[in-house]
Short mmCIF file of C-alpha atoms in Angstrom, two decimals:
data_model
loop_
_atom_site.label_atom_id
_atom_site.label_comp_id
_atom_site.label_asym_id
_atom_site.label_seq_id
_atom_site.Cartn_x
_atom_site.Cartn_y
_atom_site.Cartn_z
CA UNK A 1 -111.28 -179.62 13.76
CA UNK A 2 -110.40 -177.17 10.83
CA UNK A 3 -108.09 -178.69 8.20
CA UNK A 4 -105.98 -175.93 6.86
CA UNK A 5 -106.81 -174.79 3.20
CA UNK A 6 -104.96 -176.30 0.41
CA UNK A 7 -101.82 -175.34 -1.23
CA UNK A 8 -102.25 -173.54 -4.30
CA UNK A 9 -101.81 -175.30 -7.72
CA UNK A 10 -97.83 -174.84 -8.63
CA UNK A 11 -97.66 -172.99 -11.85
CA UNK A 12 -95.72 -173.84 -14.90
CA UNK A 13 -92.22 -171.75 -14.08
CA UNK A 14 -91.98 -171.72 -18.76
CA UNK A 15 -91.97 -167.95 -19.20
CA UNK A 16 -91.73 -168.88 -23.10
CA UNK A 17 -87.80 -169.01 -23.73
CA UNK A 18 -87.84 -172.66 -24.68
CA UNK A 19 -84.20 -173.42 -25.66
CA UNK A 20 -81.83 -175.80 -24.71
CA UNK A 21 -78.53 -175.57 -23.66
CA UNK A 22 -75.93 -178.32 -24.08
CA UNK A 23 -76.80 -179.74 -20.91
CA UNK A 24 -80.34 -180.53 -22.00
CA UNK A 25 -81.70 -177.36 -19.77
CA UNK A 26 -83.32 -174.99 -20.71
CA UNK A 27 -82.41 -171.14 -20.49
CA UNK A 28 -85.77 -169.76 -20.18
CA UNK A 29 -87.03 -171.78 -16.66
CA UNK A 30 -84.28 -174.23 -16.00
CA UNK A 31 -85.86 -177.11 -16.10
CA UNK A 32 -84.38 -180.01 -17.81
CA UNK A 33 -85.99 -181.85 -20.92
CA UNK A 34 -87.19 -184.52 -18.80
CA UNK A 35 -88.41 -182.30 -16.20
CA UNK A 36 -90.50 -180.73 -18.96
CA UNK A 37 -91.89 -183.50 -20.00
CA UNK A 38 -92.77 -184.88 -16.89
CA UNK A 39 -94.34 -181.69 -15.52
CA UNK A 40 -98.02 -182.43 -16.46
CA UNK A 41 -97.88 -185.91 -14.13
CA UNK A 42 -96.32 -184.73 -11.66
CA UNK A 43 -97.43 -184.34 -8.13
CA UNK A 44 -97.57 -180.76 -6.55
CA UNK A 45 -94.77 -181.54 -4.28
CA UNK A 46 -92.67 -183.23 -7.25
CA UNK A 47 -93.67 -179.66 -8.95
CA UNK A 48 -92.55 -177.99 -6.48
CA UNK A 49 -88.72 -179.76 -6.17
CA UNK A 50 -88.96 -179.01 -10.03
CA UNK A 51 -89.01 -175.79 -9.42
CA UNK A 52 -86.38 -175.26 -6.65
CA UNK A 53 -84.00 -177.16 -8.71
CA UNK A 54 -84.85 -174.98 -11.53
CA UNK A 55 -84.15 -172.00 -9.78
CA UNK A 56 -81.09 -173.01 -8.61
CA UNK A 57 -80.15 -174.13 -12.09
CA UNK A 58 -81.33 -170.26 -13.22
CA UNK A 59 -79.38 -168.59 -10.44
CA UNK A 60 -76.41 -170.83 -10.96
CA UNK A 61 -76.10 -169.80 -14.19
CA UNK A 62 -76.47 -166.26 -13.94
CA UNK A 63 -73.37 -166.19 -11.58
#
């Protein structure tokens, strides 16, 4: 039996733009302030949800 090959490591989605709005989000990633803080215990999957709601956030936001 092969086991498949791991996921790759989920990468920070900060591009540098680290301001927040009044919402506590910020406009660079999307990511909330607790979500920021978080982001170095969290698991890979919790990662991953971070960054789907960040995106969402981002995309919301742009229309």
């Amino acid at each position: 039996m092969t086991l498949p090959p791991p996921s790759p490591a989920v990468a920070s989605p900060c591009i540098k733009v680290c301001v927040l709005d009044a919402r506590q989000v910020c406009v660079g990633c999307g990511r909330t302030i607790d979500e920021i803080a978080q982001w170095s215990r969290l698991t890979e999957e919790q990662r991953r949800e971070v960054v789907d709601r960040a995106r969402q956030r981002c995309s919301q936001a742009a229309s």
